[in-house]
Coordinates of C-alpha atoms in Angstrom, one line a residue:
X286 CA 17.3 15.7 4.4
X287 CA 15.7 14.4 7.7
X288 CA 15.0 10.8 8.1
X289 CA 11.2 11.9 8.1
X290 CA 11.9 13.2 4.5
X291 CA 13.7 10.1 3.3
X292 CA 11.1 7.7 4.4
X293 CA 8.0 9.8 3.1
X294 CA 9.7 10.1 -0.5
X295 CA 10.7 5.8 -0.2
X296 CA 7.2 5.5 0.6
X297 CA 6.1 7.5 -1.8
X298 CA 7.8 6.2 -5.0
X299 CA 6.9 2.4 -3.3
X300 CA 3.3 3.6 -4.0
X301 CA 4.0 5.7 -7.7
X302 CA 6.0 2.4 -9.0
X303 CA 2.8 0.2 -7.8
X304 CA 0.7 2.4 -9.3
X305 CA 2.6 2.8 -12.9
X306 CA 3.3 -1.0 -13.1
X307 CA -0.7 -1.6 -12.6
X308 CA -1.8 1.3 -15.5
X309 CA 0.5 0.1 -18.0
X310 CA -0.8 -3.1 -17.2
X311 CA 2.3 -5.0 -16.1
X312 CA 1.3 -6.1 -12.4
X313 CA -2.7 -6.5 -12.1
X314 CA -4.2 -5.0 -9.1
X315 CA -5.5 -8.3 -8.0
X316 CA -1.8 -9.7 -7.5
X317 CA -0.1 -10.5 -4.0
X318 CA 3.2 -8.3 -5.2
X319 CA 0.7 -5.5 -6.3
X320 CA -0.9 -5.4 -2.3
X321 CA 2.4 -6.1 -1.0
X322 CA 3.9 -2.9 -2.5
X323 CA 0.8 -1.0 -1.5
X324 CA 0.9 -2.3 2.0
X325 CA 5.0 -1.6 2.3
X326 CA 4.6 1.9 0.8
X327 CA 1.4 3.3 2.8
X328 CA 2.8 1.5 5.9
X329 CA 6.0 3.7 5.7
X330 CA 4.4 6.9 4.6
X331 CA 2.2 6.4 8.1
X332 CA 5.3 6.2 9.7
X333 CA 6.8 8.9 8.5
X334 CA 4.0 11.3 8.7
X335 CA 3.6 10.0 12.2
X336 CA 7.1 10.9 12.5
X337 CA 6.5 14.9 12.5
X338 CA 2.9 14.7 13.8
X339 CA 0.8 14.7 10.9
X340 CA -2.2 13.3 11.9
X341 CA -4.3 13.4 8.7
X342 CA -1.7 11.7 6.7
X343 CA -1.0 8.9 9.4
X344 CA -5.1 8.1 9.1
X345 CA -5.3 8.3 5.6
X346 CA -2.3 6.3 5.2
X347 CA -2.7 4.0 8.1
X348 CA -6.3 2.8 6.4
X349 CA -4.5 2.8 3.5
X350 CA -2.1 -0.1 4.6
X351 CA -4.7 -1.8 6.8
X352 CA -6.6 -2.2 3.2
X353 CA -3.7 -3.2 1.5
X354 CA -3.0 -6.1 4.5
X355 CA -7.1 -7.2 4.4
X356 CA -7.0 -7.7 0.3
X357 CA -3.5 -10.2 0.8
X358 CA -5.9 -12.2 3.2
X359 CA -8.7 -11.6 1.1
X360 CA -10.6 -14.9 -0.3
X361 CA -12.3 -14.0 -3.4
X362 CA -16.2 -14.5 -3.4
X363 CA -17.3 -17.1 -5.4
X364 CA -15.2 -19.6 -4.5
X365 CA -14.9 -22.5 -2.3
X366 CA -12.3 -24.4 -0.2
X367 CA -14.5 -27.9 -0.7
X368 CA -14.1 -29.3 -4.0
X369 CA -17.7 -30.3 -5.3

């Protein structure tokens, strides 16, 4: 198996186990662990399709992680910094 392999199919179940844990309702897509593994999994899936030149893949999965990275910094609307 070439490395490009192995880190495609880590990747991959990163993103499957994230996926599972939030449909059986056991990690809630708003949590930072839920991002976190999003982020980690599409992040290494880029890599690895960037690894053998798959261009589609590295831009779907490159946005993918870039998402994942704006919703951990993400303030939810609503909601202030100032106590009133």
């Amino acid at each position: 198996m070439k490395t490009s392999d192995l880190l495609a199919s880590i990747g991959v179940v990163i993103l499957l186990v994230a996926f599972l844990l939030n449909l059986y309702k056991k990690l809630p897509a708003q949590s930072n662990t839920y991002k976190l593994l999003n982020l980690i999994g599409a992040g290494v899936c880029c890599f690895s399709s960037y690894m053998i030149s798959f261009y589609p893949f590295v831009a779907l999965e490159g946005v993918w992680a870039f998402v994942a990275l704006l919703s951990l910094f993400n303030v939810p609307r609503g909601t202030s910094a100032i106590n009133k």
